[in-house]
mmCIF file of C-alpha atoms in Angstrom:
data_model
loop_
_atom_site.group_PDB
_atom_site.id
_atom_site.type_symbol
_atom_site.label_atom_id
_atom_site.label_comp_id
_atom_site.label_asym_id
_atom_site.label_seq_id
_atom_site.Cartn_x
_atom_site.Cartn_y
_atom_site.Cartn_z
ATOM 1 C CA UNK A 13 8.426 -33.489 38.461
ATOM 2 C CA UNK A 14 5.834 -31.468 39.958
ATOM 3 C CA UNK A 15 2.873 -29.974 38.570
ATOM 4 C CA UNK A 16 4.256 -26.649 38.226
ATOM 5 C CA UNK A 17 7.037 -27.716 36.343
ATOM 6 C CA UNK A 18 4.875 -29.076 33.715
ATOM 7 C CA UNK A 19 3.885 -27.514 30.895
ATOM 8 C CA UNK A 20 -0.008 -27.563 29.324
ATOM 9 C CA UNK A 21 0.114 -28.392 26.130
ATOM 10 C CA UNK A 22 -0.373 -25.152 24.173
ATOM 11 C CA UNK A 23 -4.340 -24.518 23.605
ATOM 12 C CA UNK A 24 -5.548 -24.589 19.521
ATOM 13 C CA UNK A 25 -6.006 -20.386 20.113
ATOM 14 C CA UNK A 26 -2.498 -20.304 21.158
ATOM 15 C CA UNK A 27 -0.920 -21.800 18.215
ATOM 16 C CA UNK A 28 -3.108 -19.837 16.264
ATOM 17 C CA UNK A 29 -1.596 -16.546 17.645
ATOM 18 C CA UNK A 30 1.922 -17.838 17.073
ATOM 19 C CA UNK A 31 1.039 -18.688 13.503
ATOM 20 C CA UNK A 32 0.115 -15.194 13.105
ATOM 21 C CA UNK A 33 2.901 -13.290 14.492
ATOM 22 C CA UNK A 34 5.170 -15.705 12.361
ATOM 23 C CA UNK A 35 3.784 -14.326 9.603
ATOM 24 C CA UNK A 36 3.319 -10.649 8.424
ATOM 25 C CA UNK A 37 1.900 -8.874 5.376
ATOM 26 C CA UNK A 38 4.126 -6.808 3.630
ATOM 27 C CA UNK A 39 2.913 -4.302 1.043
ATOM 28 C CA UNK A 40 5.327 -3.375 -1.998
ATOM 29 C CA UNK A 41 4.236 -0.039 -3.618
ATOM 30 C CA UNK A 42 6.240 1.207 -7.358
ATOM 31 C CA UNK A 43 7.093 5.160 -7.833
ATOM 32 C CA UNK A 44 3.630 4.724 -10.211
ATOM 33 C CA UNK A 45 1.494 3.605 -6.954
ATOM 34 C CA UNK A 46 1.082 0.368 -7.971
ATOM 35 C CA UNK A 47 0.476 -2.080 -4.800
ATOM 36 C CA UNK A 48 1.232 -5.869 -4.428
ATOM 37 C CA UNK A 49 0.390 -7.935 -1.610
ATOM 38 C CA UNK A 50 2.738 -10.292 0.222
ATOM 39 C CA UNK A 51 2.176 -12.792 3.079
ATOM 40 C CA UNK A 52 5.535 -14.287 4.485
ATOM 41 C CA UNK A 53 7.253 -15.927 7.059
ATOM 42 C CA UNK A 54 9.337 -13.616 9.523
ATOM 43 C CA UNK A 55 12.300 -15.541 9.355
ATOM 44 C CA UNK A 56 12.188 -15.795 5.070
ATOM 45 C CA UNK A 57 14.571 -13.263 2.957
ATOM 46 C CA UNK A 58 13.231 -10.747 1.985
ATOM 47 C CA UNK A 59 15.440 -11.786 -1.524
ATOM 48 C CA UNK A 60 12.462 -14.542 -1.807
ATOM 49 C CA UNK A 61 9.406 -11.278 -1.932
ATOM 50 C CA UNK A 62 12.423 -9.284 -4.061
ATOM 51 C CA UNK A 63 12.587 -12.408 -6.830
ATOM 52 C CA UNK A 64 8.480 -13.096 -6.563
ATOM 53 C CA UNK A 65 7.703 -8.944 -7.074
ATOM 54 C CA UNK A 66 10.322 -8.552 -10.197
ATOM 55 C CA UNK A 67 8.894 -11.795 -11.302
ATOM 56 C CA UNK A 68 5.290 -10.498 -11.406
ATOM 57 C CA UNK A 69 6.295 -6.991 -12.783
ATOM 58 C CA UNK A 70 8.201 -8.653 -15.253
ATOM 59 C CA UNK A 71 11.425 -6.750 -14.605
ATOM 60 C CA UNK A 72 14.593 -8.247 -13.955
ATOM 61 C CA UNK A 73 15.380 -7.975 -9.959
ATOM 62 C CA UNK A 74 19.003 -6.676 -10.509
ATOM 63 C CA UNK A 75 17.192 -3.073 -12.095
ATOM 64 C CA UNK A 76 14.634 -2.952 -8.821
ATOM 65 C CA UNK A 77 15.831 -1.333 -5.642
ATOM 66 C CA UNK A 78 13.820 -2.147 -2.641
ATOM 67 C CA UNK A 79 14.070 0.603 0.100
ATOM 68 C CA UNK A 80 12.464 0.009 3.908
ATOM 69 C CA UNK A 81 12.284 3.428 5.632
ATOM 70 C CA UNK A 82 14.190 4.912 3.136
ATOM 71 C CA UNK A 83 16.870 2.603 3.339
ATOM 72 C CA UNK A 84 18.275 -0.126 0.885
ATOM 73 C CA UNK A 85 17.600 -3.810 1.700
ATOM 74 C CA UNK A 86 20.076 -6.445 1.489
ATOM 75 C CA UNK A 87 19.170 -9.416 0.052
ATOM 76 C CA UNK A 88 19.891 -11.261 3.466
ATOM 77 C CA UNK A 89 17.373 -9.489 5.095
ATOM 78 C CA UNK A 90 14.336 -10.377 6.883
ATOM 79 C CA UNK A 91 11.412 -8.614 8.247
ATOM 80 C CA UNK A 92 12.709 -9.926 11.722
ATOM 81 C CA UNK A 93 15.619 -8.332 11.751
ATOM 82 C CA UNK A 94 14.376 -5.116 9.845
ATOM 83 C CA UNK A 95 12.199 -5.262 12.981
ATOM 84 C CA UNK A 96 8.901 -4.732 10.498
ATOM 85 C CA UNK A 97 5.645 -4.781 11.527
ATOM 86 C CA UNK A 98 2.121 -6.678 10.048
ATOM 87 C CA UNK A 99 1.310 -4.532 6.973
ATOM 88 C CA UNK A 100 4.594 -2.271 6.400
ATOM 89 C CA UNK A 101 5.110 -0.717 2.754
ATOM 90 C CA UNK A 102 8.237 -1.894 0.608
ATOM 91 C CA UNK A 103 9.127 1.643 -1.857
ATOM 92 C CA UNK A 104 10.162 -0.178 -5.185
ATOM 93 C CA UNK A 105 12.318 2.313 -7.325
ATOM 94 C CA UNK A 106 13.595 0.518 -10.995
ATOM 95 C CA UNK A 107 16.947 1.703 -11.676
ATOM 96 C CA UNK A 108 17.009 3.583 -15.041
ATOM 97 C CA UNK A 109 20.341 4.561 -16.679
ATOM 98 C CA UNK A 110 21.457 6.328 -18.934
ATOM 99 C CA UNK A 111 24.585 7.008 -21.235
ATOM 100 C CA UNK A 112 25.476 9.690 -23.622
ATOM 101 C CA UNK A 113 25.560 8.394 -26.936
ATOM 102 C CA UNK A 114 27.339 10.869 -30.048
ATOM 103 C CA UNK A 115 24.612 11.097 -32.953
ATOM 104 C CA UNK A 116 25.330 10.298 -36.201
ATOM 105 C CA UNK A 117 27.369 12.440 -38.574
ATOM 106 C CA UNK A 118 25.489 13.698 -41.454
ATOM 107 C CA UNK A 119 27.322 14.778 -44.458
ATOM 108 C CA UNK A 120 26.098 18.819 -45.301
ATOM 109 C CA UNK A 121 27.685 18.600 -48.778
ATOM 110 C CA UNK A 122 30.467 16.379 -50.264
ATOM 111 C CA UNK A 123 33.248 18.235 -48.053
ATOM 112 C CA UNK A 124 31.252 19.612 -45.055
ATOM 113 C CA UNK A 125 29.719 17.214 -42.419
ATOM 114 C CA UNK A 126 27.335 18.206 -39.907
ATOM 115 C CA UNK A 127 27.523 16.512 -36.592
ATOM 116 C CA UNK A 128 24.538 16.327 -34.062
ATOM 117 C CA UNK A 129 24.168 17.062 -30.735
ATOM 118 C CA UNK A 130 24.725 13.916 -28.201
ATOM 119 C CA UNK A 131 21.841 11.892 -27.349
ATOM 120 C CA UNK A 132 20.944 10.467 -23.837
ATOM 121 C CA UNK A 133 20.019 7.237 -23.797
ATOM 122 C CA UNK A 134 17.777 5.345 -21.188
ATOM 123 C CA UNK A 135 18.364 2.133 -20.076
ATOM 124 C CA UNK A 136 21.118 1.370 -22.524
ATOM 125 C CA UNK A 137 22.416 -2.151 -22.899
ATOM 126 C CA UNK A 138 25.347 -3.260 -20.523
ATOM 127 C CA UNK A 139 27.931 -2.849 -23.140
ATOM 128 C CA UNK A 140 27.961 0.748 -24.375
ATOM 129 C CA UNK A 141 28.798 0.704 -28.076
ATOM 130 C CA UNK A 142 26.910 -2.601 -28.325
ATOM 131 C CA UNK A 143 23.130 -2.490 -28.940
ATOM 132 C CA UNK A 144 21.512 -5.193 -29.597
ATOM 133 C CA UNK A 145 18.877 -5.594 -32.365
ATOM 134 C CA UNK A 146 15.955 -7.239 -30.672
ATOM 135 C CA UNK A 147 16.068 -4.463 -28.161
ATOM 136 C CA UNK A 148 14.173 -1.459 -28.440
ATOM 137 C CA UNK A 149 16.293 1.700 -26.971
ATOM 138 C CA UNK A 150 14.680 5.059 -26.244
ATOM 139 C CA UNK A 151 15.995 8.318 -27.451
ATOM 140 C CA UNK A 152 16.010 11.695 -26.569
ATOM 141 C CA UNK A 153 17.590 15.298 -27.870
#
């Protein structure tokens, strides 16, 4: 082989670049404007920062939605293929759902029952009809 066909071995500043570009900083912000920091690998899932953030919020990851310029990420995404850049913002959105739930019937006299208006409910359990006692369920007229 010639000496143009060999290759230097790649100088300590070199590998320090490549280190950094196969990393990147990702910034996750909530609809409250709460930040959190995350350094990862451009190859990981993004499913990996998804589990770590719901973790740390203490919410389960199934209720977060995770939207990268305005649009939903899968959980076999990366930053490398969402072609993201060092420092990009994650919008975190937690799903909240609700359900119409009758009120109770009150009786008005002995014959005559009175019968409230429906109630929404936020964030009901996943079996409507079903609550469960060690829940608590918010209410509103």
């Amino acid at each position: 082989m010639s000496d143009d066909e060999q290759q230097a071995p790649p100088t300590q500043e070199e590998v320090k670049s490549e280190d950094a570009l196969s990393t990147i900083n990702i910034k996750v912000v909530s609809s409250t404007g709460e930040e959190v920091f995350f350094k990862i690998k451009r190859s990981t899932k993004l499913s990996k920062l998804q589990g770590a953030y719901a973790s740390k919020v203490g919410k389960d990851v199934s209720s977060i939605r995770f939207l990268y310029d305005g649009s939903r990420i899968a959980d076999d995404d990366t930053p490398q293929s969402l072609d993201m850049e060092d420092n990009d913002t994650i919008d975190v959105m937690v799903e909240r759902r609700r359900c119409i739930v009758p009120s109770p019937v009150i009786p008005a006299s002995p014959t005559r029952f009175v019968s409230l208006p429906y109630s929404i409910m936020y964030n009901p359990p996943s079996l409507p009809g079903h609550l469960d006692s060690n829940q608590t369920y918010s209410f509103s007229a």
